[in-house]
XYZ file of C-alpha atoms in Angstrom:
382
model
C -29.085 29.948 67.516
C -26.566 27.376 68.784
C -28.233 24.581 66.676
C -28.012 26.930 63.523
C -24.331 27.555 64.283
C -23.541 23.943 64.749
C -25.562 23.069 61.442
C -23.499 25.607 59.508
C -20.297 24.344 60.883
C -21.075 20.848 59.977
C -22.092 21.971 56.536
C -18.847 23.872 56.153
C -16.771 20.724 57.269
C -18.531 18.527 54.692
C -18.168 20.909 51.876
C -14.422 21.246 52.822
C -14.080 17.501 52.955
C -15.903 17.016 49.641
C -13.572 19.788 48.085
C -10.638 17.981 49.428
C -11.747 14.750 48.083
C -12.303 16.056 44.720
C -8.781 17.663 44.757
C -7.254 14.321 45.915
C -8.919 12.477 43.070
C -7.794 15.057 40.408
C -4.191 14.797 41.887
C -4.182 11.119 41.880
C -5.792 11.017 38.352
C -2.775 13.161 37.265
C -0.382 10.960 39.051
C -1.698 7.921 37.239
C -1.568 9.638 33.894
C 2.105 10.591 34.513
C 2.917 7.084 35.414
C 1.117 5.979 32.314
C 2.935 8.501 30.240
C 6.442 7.494 31.696
C 5.878 3.980 30.853
C 4.890 4.524 27.157
C 6.728 7.667 25.925
C 10.242 6.567 26.191
C 9.604 3.502 24.137
C 7.264 4.928 21.517
C 7.140 7.710 19.144
C 3.451 8.197 19.849
C 1.524 10.663 21.802
C -1.779 9.900 23.668
C -4.756 10.676 21.435
C -7.283 12.869 23.116
C -11.095 12.882 23.290
C -11.349 15.796 25.543
C -9.154 18.274 27.508
C -5.407 18.626 27.218
C -2.494 18.261 29.506
C 0.834 19.940 28.821
C 4.078 18.291 30.066
C 6.118 21.400 29.903
C 9.282 19.693 31.013
C 9.442 17.643 27.896
C 7.584 20.092 25.679
C 5.205 17.543 24.684
C 1.348 17.773 24.475
C -0.855 15.010 25.527
C -4.583 14.575 25.712
C -6.595 13.180 28.676
C -9.202 10.867 26.958
C -12.551 10.232 28.488
C -11.928 6.467 27.534
C -8.469 5.054 26.945
C -8.045 2.319 24.148
C -5.061 0.000 24.334
C -3.618 -0.471 20.784
C -0.977 -2.824 19.617
C 1.106 -0.998 16.893
C 1.976 -4.150 15.036
C 4.405 -2.182 12.657
C 6.685 -1.336 15.502
C 5.757 -4.060 17.990
C 4.780 -1.274 20.555
C 1.828 -0.855 22.593
C 0.198 2.648 22.592
C -2.943 4.384 23.882
C -5.342 5.656 21.265
C -8.237 4.803 19.036
C -8.378 1.550 17.428
C -8.547 3.054 13.976
C -4.848 4.092 14.201
C -3.751 0.788 12.662
C -6.277 0.873 9.594
C -4.901 0.678 6.186
C -6.468 0.230 2.827
C -4.845 -2.138 0.220
C -5.732 -1.994 -3.405
C -4.813 -5.102 -5.219
C -5.227 -6.445 -8.649
C -3.413 -7.751 -11.949
C -1.175 -5.548 -13.891
C -3.154 -3.241 -15.892
C -6.382 -3.540 -14.113
C -6.634 0.224 -12.868
C -5.190 -0.077 -9.356
C -3.316 3.267 -9.643
C -6.250 4.966 -11.165
C -8.555 3.890 -8.472
C -5.953 4.785 -5.698
C -5.704 8.250 -7.038
C -9.454 8.629 -7.323
C -9.835 7.774 -3.609
C -6.907 9.864 -2.351
C -7.841 13.000 -4.278
C -11.582 13.021 -4.160
C -12.804 11.136 -1.217
C -9.791 10.532 1.410
C -7.732 13.604 0.866
C -5.528 12.680 3.992
C -4.128 9.500 2.132
C -0.605 8.720 1.012
C 0.322 5.832 -1.110
C 2.893 3.124 -0.601
C 4.040 1.355 -3.916
C 3.866 -2.430 -3.348
C 5.200 -3.443 -6.954
C 8.556 -5.010 -6.708
C 9.816 -3.842 -9.947
C 8.500 -0.258 -9.587
C 10.499 0.179 -6.463
C 13.630 0.333 -8.388
C 15.035 3.707 -10.026
C 14.970 3.824 -13.741
C 13.112 2.594 -16.560
C 9.892 4.507 -15.853
C 8.062 3.637 -19.062
C 9.149 0.007 -19.229
C 8.005 -0.458 -15.519
C 4.810 1.563 -16.258
C 5.386 3.769 -13.176
C 2.584 6.419 -12.588
C 3.939 9.795 -13.759
C 4.028 12.947 -11.668
C 1.128 14.538 -13.538
C -1.123 11.372 -13.005
C -0.181 11.420 -9.302
C -2.081 14.651 -9.014
C -0.283 15.924 -5.942
C -0.673 12.510 -3.870
C 2.540 11.554 -2.028
C 3.767 8.176 -3.292
C 6.339 6.155 -1.108
C 8.672 3.506 -2.369
C 8.293 4.306 -6.016
C 11.550 4.328 -7.918
C 13.559 4.962 -4.680
C 16.043 2.052 -4.697
C 18.833 0.956 -6.822
C 19.681 -2.333 -5.144
C 17.823 -5.655 -5.106
C 14.618 -5.592 -2.927
C 13.375 -8.593 -1.271
C 9.968 -9.304 0.415
C 11.725 -9.105 3.837
C 13.181 -5.749 2.844
C 9.758 -4.630 1.868
C 8.253 -5.874 5.094
C 10.810 -3.762 7.086
C 10.897 -0.536 5.067
C 7.120 -0.494 4.389
C 6.364 -0.980 8.128
C 8.654 2.125 9.022
C 6.825 4.196 6.403
C 3.392 3.106 7.540
C 4.294 4.153 11.105
C 5.294 7.570 9.851
C 1.884 8.023 7.863
C -0.219 6.767 10.700
C 1.629 8.952 13.394
C 0.839 12.007 11.090
C -2.934 10.869 11.073
C -2.930 9.988 7.358
C -4.520 7.159 5.796
C -2.168 4.572 4.123
C -3.067 3.072 0.793
C -0.941 0.117 -0.221
C -1.165 -0.053 -4.141
C 0.543 -2.692 -6.324
C 0.535 -5.962 -7.965
C 3.259 -7.946 -6.127
C 1.273 -10.174 -3.901
C 4.407 -11.654 -2.360
C 5.393 -8.172 -1.084
C 1.728 -7.495 0.207
C 1.696 -10.970 1.978
C 5.344 -10.345 3.423
C 4.193 -7.050 4.774
C 0.928 -7.802 6.180
C 1.215 -11.389 7.579
C 1.690 -11.837 11.138
C 3.513 -15.097 10.657
C 5.872 -14.521 7.920
C 8.682 -16.942 7.164
C 11.126 -15.591 4.441
C 12.229 -19.010 3.479
C 8.629 -20.170 2.736
C 6.865 -19.501 -0.598
C 3.291 -19.627 0.383
C 2.284 -19.127 -3.294
C 4.125 -22.286 -4.362
C 1.433 -24.761 -5.719
C 3.266 -27.629 -3.836
C 2.502 -25.827 -0.400
C -1.011 -26.222 0.951
C -3.155 -23.136 1.288
C -3.184 -23.626 4.999
C 0.424 -22.326 5.185
C -0.919 -18.830 4.360
C -1.300 -16.834 7.530
C -4.778 -15.448 8.146
C -3.477 -13.365 11.194
C -2.566 -9.765 9.886
C -0.274 -7.198 11.512
C -2.908 -4.387 10.565
C -6.683 -3.801 10.325
C -6.917 -4.056 6.570
C -9.541 -3.128 3.935
C -8.629 -4.960 0.785
C -10.102 -3.835 -2.515
C -9.424 -6.370 -5.530
C -9.829 -4.482 -8.857
C -10.742 -7.306 -11.205
C -11.219 -7.360 -15.028
C -12.329 -10.529 -16.855
C -9.299 -12.275 -18.452
C -10.289 -11.734 -22.430
C -10.854 -8.081 -21.744
C -7.766 -7.666 -19.603
C -5.563 -9.395 -22.285
C -6.915 -7.227 -24.972
C -6.058 -4.104 -22.961
C -2.591 -5.287 -21.916
C -1.687 -6.229 -25.551
C -2.626 -2.639 -26.682
C -0.851 -1.163 -23.891
C 2.407 -2.800 -24.864
C 2.069 -1.288 -28.387
C 1.412 2.137 -27.108
C 4.314 1.885 -24.546
C 6.748 1.036 -27.249
C 5.463 3.996 -29.385
C 5.770 6.200 -26.362
C 9.476 5.919 -25.700
C 9.906 2.457 -24.126
C 12.094 1.383 -27.296
C 14.332 4.372 -26.719
C 14.413 3.980 -22.951
C 15.732 0.352 -23.301
C 18.235 1.222 -26.002
C 19.672 3.888 -23.876
C 19.715 1.414 -20.929
C 21.670 -1.216 -22.773
C 24.063 1.503 -24.197
C 24.729 2.647 -20.550
C 24.736 -0.744 -18.638
C 25.614 -3.189 -21.240
C 24.111 -6.677 -21.785
C 23.795 -9.324 -19.158
C 25.408 -11.959 -21.460
C 25.763 -15.321 -19.760
C 25.655 -13.788 -16.386
C 22.540 -15.431 -14.919
C 22.549 -13.518 -11.686
C 22.641 -10.191 -13.653
C 19.707 -11.220 -15.875
C 17.620 -11.984 -12.758
C 18.355 -8.869 -10.656
C 16.709 -5.349 -10.274
C 15.326 -3.759 -13.284
C 16.578 -6.482 -15.594
C 13.785 -8.662 -14.234
C 11.150 -6.216 -15.624
C 9.117 -7.479 -18.358
C 10.477 -5.842 -21.628
C 14.022 -5.863 -20.528
C 15.283 -9.435 -21.473
C 13.057 -9.589 -24.438
C 14.474 -6.372 -25.939
C 18.004 -7.238 -24.891
C 17.888 -10.130 -27.356
C 16.744 -7.729 -30.033
C 19.449 -5.177 -29.314
C 22.228 -7.874 -29.278
C 21.215 -8.904 -32.785
C 19.833 -6.117 -34.761
C 22.865 -4.023 -35.620
C 24.139 -6.609 -38.130
C 20.704 -7.541 -39.604
C 18.743 -6.533 -42.680
C 15.828 -4.392 -42.366
C 13.482 -7.423 -42.808
C 15.444 -9.290 -40.006
C 15.126 -6.247 -37.821
C 11.349 -6.164 -38.298
C 11.142 -9.859 -37.668
C 13.198 -9.568 -34.449
C 11.448 -6.618 -33.271
C 7.837 -8.308 -33.759
C 9.171 -11.441 -32.101
C 10.326 -9.346 -28.981
C 6.988 -7.575 -28.852
C 5.123 -10.834 -28.945
C 7.182 -12.158 -26.158
C 6.550 -9.015 -24.087
C 2.863 -9.343 -24.611
C 2.818 -13.058 -23.856
C 4.823 -12.621 -20.581
C 2.677 -9.761 -19.472
C -0.408 -11.975 -20.033
C 1.259 -14.770 -17.940
C 2.234 -12.275 -15.227
C -1.463 -11.013 -14.938
C -2.683 -14.635 -14.796
C -0.151 -15.596 -12.046
C -1.135 -12.403 -10.030
C -4.893 -13.106 -10.246
C -4.102 -16.816 -9.153
C -2.131 -15.454 -6.022
C -5.000 -13.232 -5.173
C -7.586 -16.069 -5.434
C -5.259 -18.219 -3.216
C -5.205 -15.545 -0.454
C -8.891 -15.220 -0.777
C -9.191 -19.019 -0.522
C -7.080 -18.840 2.738
C -9.480 -16.554 4.425
C -8.364 -13.004 3.486
C -11.329 -10.695 3.105
C -10.823 -9.325 -0.403
C -13.711 -7.174 -1.617
C -13.873 -7.540 -5.288
C -14.801 -4.684 -7.555
C -15.446 -5.439 -11.249
C -13.835 -3.050 -13.779
C -14.709 -5.339 -16.817
C -17.611 -3.189 -18.230
C -15.535 0.015 -17.933
C -12.564 -1.467 -19.768
C -14.696 -2.955 -22.374
C -16.434 0.308 -23.132
C -12.952 1.955 -23.360
C -11.680 -0.653 -25.935
C -13.279 1.188 -28.897
C -12.163 0.199 -32.407
C -9.626 2.275 -34.005
C -8.469 3.615 -30.662
C -4.509 3.695 -30.888
C -3.970 5.200 -27.518
C -3.999 3.378 -24.322
C -7.745 3.221 -23.496
C -8.961 4.834 -20.352
C -11.878 3.208 -18.562
C -15.135 4.985 -19.597
C -15.568 7.621 -16.830
C -19.216 7.051 -16.121
C -19.037 3.331 -15.917
C -15.680 3.449 -13.974
C -17.279 5.839 -11.582
C -20.375 3.792 -10.994
C -18.963 0.240 -11.020
C -15.402 0.739 -9.490
C -15.069 4.103 -7.637
C -18.363 4.381 -5.817
C -18.364 0.715 -4.548
C -14.718 1.221 -3.425
C -15.583 4.409 -1.620
C -18.588 2.718 0.205
C -16.256 -0.171 1.236
C -13.571 2.186 2.642
C -16.036 4.627 4.435
C -17.647 1.434 6.075
C -14.249 0.134 6.972
C -13.218 3.447 8.700
C -16.452 3.773 10.553
C -16.198 0.358 12.119
């Protein structure tokens, strides 16, 4: 009986010691977590992202989750280190020349496949308020409920450095709300300024006199690049038709009202090259409106046709320059995934169609949307 009693006592002591050890481990774990939270929370706007149970810090009314496995993440947009899954810094960038279908693809992705997405405009002209038709801003109905950032928000001049700062702030907000940011636009200088880890405001990396090696391959975010491409002859045909339709759909009246309200730039070179006055269509039509009032009908027609030809040619040159910049980024080592929309645009360019053609649905879906969805899904699962 004595041996049994001693055995039971030893067992009780061992169990008590084991339970004490478990309690100590739990308490120490919570102590470490409090130290961890104390070191991160005051300097970030982030919470710890949880994989399992939760911990409530009642004193600060903040909810944190205790993950099974912590991942240290550098939020390059804010320069802060946070704890969370590595996909917190993932963004999708939809690039391409003007008129190539970037906006259409981004809306398809955001509404049908990745409904937690928000779009950040990276077109330097479309950032400015006003001239919605002339600058070809996507309309409210075409946005289909997808929230767009930096689209027609600013009245003042906007530099690549400004975009880097403002877009970084918007990205942080979108990511913190567990949304997927889609950067969409044709201004590659803005995209580079925003994403490059080694951005120098005074250095034009797209200047042909600078070697391609000056382009930084180190990026601030984990990026998925989709390059929507259309072969030049087809794209030019589309762009020319789009200019004609834009003029018929209110661009003429919009610009007429703009000059009546704001006047002409005249000899003021700084005025001609600032804000909305840099938009294609504005300087070309300014020359027309300056002269047409005192002209005959024949002269007015000639001036109008000349202005439209200049708009088309300048749009063609813009697209060509944008494609060159994209190819330069690719040459520098940026991983741009090209999707070819040529066939969809070709099918849409039917003879006698006086409206801006919409890429043929079936072909667009098969050759542009589905490959893009596959690319993004693979990226998000990495």
